[in-house]
JSON list of C-alpha atoms in Angstrom, two decimals:
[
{"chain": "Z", "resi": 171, "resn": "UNK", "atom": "CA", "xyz": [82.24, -148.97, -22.43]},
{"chain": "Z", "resi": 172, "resn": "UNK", "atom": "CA", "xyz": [80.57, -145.76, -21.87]},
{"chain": "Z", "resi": 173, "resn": "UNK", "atom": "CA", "xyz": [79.15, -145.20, -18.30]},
{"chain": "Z", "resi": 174, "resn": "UNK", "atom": "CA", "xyz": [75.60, -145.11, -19.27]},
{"chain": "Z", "resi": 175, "resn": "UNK", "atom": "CA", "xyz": [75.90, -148.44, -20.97]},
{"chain": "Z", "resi": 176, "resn": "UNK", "atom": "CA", "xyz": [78.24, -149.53, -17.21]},
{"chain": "Z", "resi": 177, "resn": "UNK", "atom": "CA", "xyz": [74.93, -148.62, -15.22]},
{"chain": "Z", "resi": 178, "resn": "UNK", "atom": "CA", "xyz": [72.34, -150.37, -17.51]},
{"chain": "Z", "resi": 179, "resn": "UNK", "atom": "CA", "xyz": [74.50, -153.58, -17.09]},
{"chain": "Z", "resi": 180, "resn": "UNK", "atom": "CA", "xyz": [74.71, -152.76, -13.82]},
{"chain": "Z", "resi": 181, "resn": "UNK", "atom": "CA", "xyz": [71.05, -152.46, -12.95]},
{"chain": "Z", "resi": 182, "resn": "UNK", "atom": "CA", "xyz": [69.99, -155.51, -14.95]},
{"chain": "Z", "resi": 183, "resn": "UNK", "atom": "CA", "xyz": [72.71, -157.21, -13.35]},
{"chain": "Z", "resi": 184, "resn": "UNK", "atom": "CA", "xyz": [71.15, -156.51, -10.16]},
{"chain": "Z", "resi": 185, "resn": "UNK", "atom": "CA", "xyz": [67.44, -158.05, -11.63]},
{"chain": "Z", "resi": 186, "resn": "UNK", "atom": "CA", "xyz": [69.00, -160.75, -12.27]},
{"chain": "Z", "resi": 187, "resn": "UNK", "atom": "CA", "xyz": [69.42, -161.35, -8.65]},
{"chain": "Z", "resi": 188, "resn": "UNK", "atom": "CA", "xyz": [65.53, -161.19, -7.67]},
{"chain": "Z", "resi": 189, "resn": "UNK", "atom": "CA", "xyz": [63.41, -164.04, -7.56]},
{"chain": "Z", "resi": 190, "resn": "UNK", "atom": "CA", "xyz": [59.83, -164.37, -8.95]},
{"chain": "Z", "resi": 191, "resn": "UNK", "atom": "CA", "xyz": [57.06, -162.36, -6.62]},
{"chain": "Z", "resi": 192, "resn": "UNK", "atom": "CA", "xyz": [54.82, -165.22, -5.43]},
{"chain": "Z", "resi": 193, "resn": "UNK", "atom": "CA", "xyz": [52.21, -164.55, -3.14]},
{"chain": "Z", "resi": 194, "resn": "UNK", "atom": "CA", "xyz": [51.33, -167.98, -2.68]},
{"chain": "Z", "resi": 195, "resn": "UNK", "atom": "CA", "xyz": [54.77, -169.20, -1.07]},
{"chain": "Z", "resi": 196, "resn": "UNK", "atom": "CA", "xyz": [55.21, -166.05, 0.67]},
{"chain": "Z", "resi": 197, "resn": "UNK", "atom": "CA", "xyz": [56.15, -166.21, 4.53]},
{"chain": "Z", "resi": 198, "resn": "UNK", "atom": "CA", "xyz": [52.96, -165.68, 6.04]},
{"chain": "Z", "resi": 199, "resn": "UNK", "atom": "CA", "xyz": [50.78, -166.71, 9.91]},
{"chain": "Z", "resi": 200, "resn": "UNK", "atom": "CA", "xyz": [48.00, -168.95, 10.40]},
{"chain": "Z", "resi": 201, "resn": "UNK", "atom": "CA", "xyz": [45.28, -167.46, 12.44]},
{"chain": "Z", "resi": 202, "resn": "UNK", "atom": "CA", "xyz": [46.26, -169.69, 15.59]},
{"chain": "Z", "resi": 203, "resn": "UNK", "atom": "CA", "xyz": [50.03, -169.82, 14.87]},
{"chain": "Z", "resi": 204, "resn": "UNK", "atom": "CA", "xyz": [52.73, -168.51, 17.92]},
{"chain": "Z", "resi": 205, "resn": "UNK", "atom": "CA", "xyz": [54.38, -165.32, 16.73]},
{"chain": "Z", "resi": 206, "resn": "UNK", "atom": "CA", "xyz": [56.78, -163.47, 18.96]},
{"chain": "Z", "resi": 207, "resn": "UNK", "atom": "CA", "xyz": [56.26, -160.22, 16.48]},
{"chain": "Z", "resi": 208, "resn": "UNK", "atom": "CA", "xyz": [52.73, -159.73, 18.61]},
{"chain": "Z", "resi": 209, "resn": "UNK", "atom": "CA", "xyz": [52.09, -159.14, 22.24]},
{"chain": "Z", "resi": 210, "resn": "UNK", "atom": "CA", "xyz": [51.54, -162.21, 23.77]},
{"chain": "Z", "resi": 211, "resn": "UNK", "atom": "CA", "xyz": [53.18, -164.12, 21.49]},
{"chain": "Z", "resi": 212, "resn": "UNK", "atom": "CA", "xyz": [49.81, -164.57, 19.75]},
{"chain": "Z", "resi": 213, "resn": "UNK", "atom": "CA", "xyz": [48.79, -163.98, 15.70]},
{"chain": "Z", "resi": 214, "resn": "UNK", "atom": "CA", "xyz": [45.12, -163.48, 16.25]},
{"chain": "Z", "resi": 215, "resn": "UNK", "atom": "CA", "xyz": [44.19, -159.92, 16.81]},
{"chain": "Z", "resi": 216, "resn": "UNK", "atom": "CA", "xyz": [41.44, -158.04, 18.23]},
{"chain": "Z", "resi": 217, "resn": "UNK", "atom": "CA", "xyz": [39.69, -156.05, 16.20]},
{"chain": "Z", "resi": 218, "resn": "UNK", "atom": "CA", "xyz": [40.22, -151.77, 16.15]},
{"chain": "Z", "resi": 219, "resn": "UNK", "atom": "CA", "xyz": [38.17, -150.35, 18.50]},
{"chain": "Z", "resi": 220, "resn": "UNK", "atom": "CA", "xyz": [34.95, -149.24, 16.72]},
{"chain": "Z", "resi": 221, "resn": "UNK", "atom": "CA", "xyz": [35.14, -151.61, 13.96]},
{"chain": "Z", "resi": 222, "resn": "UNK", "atom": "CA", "xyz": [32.05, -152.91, 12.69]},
{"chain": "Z", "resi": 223, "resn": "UNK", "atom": "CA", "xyz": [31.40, -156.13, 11.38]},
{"chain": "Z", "resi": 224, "resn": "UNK", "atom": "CA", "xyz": [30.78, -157.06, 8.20]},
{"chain": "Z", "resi": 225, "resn": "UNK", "atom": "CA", "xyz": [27.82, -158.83, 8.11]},
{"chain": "Z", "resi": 226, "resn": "UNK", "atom": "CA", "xyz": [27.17, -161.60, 4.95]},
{"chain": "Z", "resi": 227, "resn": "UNK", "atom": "CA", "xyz": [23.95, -160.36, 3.50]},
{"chain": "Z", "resi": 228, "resn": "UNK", "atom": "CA", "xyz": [23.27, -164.17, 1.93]},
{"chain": "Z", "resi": 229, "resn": "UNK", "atom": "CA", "xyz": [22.98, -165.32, 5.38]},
{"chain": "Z", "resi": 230, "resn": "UNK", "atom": "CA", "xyz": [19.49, -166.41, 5.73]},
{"chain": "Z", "resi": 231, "resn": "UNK", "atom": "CA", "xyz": [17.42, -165.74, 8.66]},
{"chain": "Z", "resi": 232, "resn": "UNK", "atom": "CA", "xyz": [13.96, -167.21, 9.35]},
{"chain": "Z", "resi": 233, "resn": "UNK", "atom": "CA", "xyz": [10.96, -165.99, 8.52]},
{"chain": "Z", "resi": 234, "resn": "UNK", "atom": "CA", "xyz": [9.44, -163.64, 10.82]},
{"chain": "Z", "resi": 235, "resn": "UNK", "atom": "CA", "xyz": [6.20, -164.57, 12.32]},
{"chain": "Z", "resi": 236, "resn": "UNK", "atom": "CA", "xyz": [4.45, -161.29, 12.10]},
{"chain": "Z", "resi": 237, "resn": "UNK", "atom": "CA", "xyz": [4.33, -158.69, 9.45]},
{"chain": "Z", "resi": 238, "resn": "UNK", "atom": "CA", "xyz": [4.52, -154.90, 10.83]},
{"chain": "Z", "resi": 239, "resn": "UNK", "atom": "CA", "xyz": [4.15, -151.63, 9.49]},
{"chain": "Z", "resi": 240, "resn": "UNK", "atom": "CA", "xyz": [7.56, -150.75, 9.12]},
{"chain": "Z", "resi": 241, "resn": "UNK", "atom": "CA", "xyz": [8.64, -153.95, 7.68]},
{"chain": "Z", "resi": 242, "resn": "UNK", "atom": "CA", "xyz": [5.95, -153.62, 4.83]},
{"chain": "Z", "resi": 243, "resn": "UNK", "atom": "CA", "xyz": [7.34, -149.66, 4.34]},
{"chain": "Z", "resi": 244, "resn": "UNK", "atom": "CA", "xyz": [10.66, -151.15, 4.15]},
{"chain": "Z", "resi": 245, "resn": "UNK", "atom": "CA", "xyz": [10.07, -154.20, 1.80]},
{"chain": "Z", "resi": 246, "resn": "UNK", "atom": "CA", "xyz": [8.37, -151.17, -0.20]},
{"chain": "Z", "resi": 247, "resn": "UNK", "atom": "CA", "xyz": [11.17, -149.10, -0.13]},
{"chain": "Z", "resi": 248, "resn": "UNK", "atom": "CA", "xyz": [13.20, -152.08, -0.78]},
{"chain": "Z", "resi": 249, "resn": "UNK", "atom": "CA", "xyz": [10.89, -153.34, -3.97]},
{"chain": "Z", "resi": 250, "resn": "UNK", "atom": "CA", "xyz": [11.15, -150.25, -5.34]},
{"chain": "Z", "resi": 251, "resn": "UNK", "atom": "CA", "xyz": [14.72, -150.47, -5.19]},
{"chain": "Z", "resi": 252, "resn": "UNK", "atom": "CA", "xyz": [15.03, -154.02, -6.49]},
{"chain": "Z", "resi": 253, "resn": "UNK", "atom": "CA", "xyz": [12.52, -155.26, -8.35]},
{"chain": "Z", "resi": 254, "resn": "UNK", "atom": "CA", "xyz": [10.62, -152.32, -10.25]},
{"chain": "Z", "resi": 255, "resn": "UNK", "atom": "CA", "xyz": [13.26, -151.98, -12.90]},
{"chain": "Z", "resi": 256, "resn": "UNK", "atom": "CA", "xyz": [12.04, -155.43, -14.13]},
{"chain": "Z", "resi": 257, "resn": "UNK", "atom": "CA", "xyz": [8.41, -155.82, -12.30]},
{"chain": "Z", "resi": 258, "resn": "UNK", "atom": "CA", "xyz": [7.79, -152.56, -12.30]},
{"chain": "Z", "resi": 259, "resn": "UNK", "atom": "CA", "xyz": [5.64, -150.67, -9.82]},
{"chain": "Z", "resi": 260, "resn": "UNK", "atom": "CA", "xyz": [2.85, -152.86, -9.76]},
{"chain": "Z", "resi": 261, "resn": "UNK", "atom": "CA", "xyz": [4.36, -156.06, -10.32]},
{"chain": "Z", "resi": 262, "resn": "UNK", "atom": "CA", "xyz": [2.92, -156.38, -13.59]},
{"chain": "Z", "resi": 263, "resn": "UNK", "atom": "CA", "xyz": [6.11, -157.51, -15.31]},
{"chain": "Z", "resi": 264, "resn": "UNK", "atom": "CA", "xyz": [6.38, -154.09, -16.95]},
{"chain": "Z", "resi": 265, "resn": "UNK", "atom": "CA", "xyz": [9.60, -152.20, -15.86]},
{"chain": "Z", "resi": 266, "resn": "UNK", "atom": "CA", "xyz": [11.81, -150.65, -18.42]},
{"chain": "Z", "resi": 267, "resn": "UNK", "atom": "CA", "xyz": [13.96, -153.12, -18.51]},
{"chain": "Z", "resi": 268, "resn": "UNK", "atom": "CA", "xyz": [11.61, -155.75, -19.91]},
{"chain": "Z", "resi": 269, "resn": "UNK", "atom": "CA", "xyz": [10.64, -152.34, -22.28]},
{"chain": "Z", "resi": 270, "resn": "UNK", "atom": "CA", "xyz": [14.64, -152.78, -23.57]},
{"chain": "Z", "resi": 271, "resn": "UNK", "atom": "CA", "xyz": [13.73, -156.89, -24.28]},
{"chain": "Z", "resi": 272, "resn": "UNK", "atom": "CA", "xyz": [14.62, -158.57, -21.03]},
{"chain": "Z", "resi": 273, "resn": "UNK", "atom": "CA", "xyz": [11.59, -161.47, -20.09]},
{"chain": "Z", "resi": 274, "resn": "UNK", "atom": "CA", "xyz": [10.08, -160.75, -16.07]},
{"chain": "Z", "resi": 275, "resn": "UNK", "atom": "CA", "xyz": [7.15, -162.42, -14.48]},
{"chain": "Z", "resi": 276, "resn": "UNK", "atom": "CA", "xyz": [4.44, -160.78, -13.56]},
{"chain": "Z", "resi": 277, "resn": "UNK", "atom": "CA", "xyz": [3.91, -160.96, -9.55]},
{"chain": "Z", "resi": 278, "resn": "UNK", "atom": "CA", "xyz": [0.47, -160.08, -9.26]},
{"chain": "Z", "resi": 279, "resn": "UNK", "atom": "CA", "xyz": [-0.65, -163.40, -11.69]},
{"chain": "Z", "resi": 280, "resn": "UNK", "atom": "CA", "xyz": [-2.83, -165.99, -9.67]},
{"chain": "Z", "resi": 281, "resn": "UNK", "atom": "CA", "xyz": [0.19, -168.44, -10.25]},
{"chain": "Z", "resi": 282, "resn": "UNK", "atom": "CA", "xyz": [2.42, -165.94, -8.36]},
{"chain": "Z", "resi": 283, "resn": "UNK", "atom": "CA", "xyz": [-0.02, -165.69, -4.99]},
{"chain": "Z", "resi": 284, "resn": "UNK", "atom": "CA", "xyz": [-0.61, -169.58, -5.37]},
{"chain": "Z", "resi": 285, "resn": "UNK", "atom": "CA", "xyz": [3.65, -169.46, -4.81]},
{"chain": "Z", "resi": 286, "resn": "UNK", "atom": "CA", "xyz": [4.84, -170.02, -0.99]},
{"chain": "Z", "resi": 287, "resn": "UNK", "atom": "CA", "xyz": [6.76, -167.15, 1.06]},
{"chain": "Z", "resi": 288, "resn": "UNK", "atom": "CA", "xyz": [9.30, -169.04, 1.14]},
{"chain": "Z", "resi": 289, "resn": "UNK", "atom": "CA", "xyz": [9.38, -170.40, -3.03]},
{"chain": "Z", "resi": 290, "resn": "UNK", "atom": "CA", "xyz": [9.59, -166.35, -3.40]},
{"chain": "Z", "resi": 291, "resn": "UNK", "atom": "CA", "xyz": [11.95, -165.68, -0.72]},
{"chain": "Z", "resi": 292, "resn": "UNK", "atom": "CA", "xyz": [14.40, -168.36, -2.25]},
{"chain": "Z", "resi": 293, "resn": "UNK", "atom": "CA", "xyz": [13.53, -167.03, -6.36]},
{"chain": "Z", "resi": 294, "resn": "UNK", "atom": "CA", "xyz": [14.64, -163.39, -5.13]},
{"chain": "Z", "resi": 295, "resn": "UNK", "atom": "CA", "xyz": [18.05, -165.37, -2.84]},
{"chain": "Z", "resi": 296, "resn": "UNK", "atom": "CA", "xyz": [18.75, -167.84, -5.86]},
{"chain": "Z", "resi": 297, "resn": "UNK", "atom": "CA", "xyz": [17.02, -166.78, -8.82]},
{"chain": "Z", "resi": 298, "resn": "UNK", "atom": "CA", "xyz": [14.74, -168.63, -11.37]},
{"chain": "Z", "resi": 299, "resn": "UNK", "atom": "CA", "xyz": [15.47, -168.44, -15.15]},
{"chain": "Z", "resi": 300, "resn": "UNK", "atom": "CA", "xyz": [16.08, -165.06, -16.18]},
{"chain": "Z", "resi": 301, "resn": "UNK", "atom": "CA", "xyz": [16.40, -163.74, -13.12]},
{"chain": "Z", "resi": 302, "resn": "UNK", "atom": "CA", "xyz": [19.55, -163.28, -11.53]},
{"chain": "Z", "resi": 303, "resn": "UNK", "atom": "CA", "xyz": [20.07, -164.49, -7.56]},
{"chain": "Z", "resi": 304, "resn": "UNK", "atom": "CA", "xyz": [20.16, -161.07, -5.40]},
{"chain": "Z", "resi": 305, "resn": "UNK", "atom": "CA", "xyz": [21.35, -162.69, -2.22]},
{"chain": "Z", "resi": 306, "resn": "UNK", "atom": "CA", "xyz": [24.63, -161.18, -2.42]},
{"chain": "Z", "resi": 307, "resn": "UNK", "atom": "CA", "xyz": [23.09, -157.46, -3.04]},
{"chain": "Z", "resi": 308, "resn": "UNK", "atom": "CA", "xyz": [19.99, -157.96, -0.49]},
{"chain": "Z", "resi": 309, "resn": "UNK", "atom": "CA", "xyz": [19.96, -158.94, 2.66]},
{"chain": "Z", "resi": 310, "resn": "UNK", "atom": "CA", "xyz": [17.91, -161.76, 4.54]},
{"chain": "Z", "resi": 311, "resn": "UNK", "atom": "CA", "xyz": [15.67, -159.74, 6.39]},
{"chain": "Z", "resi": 312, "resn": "UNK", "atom": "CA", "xyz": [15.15, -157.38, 3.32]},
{"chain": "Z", "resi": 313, "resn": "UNK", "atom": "CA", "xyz": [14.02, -160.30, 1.03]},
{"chain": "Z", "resi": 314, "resn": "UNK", "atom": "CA", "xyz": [11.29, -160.97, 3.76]},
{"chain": "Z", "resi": 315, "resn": "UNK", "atom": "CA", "xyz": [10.50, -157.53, 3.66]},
{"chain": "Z", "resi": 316, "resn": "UNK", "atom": "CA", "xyz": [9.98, -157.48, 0.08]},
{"chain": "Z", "resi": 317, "resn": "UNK", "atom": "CA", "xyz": [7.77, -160.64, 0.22]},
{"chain": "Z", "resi": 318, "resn": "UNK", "atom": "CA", "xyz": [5.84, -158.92, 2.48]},
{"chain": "Z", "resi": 319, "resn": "UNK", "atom": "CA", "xyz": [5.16, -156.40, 0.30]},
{"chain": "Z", "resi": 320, "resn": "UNK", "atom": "CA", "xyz": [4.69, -158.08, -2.27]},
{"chain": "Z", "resi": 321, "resn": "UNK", "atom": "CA", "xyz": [1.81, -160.04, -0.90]},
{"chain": "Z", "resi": 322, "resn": "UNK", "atom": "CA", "xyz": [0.27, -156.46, 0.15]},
{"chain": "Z", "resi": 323, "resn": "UNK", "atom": "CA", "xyz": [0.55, -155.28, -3.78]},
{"chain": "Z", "resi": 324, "resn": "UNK", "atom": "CA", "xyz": [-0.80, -158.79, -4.88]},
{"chain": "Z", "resi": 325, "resn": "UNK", "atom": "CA", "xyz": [-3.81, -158.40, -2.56]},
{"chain": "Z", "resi": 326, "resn": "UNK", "atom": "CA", "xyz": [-4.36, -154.40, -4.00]},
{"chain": "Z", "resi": 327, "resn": "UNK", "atom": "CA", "xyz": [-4.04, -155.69, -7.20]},
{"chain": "Z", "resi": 328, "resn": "UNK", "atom": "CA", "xyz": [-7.00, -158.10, -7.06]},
{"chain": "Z", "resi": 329, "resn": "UNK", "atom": "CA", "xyz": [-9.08, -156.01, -4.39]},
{"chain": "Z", "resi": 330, "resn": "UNK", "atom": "CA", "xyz": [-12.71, -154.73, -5.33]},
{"chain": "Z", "resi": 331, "resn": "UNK", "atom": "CA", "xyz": [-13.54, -151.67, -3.95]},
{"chain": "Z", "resi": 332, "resn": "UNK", "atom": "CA", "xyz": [-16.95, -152.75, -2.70]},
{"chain": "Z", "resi": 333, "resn": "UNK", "atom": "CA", "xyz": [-14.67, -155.17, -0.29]},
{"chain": "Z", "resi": 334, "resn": "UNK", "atom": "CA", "xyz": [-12.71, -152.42, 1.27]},
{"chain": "Z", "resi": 335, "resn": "UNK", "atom": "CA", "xyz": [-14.08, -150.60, 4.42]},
{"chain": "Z", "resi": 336, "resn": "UNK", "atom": "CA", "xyz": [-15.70, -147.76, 4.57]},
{"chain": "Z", "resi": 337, "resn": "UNK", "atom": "CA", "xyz": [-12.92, -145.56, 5.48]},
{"chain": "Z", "resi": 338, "resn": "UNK", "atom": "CA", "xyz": [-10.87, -146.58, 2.68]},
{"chain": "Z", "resi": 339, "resn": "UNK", "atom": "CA", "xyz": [-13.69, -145.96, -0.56]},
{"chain": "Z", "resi": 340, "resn": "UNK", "atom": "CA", "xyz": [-14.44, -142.94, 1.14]},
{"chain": "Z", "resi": 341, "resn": "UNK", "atom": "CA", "xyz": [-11.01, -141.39, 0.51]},
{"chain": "Z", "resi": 342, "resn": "UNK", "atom": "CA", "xyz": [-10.95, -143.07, -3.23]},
{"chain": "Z", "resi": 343, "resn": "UNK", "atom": "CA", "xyz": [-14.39, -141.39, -3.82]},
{"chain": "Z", "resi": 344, "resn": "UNK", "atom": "CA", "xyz": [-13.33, -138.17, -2.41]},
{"chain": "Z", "resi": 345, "resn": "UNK", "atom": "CA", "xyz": [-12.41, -135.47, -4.90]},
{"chain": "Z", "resi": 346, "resn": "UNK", "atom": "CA", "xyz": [-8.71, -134.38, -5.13]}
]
């Protein structure tokens, strides 16, 4: 036997020898288990120094009781993000995805501003029909954002200009 062939028996002699890699019957410590490897004799750690926490962007918050400037710039920002590929920019249902053949409501419809905060809060969290649930990808206070805005597009959608105050037709009418 040649000594290349003595090593290769060898080596897979010594494979032989190893068990199967399971992770799920691998030594391992509870969270509240002793261990004598840690200070204290404790497995629970404190976190690093300057860690931040991750925070789950499904968990839900409640609705806030006032709308403010910067939330409606924000549920803009957030909209535009979002929602325009399908909505589009004026929530007409017209983004260029639904160009490419994918169905999306349109948001300014009477049916949509007849729909509760909350019914479109929980749509944009879960989904409805086509629509995929974003809870995972937008956060609580976002999605209220977004509703927010949304609301403010529905209402500019549907606003004469004869209703709006003076101010306001003043700087449609004024020449650009």
């Amino acid at each position: 036997m040649s000594a290349r062939n003595a090593l290769a028996l060898l080596g897979l002699l010594a494979l032989a020898g190893c068990g199967e890699a399971n992770m799920t019957e691998q030594d391992r410590a509870d969270t509240w288990d002793k261990n004598a490897f840690f200070g204290k004799g404790m497995t629970m750690r404190q976190p690093v120094a300057g860690t931040v926490p991750r925070v789950d962007p499904a968990k839900e918050v409640p609705q806030p009781a006032r709308i403010t400037e910067s939330m409606l710039e924000r549920g803009a920002e957030r909209y535009g993000i979002f929602c325009t590929p399908c909505h589009g920019r004026a929530g007409n249902g017209r983004g260029m995805i639904v160009e490419r053949g994918f169905p999306a409501a349109t948001l300014v419809s009477d049916r949509m501003r007849a729909e509760s905060a909350a019914e479109i809060y929980r749509v944009i969290a879960q989904g409805h029909r086509a629509m995929y649930g974003m809870a995972q990808m937008i956060p609580s206070a976002d999605r209220w954002a977004i509703v927010a805005y949304l609301r403010a597009l529905q209402v500019s959608q549907n606003s004469e200009v004869a209703g709006l105050p003076e101010e306001d037709r003043a700087r449609l009418e004024a020449p650009r």
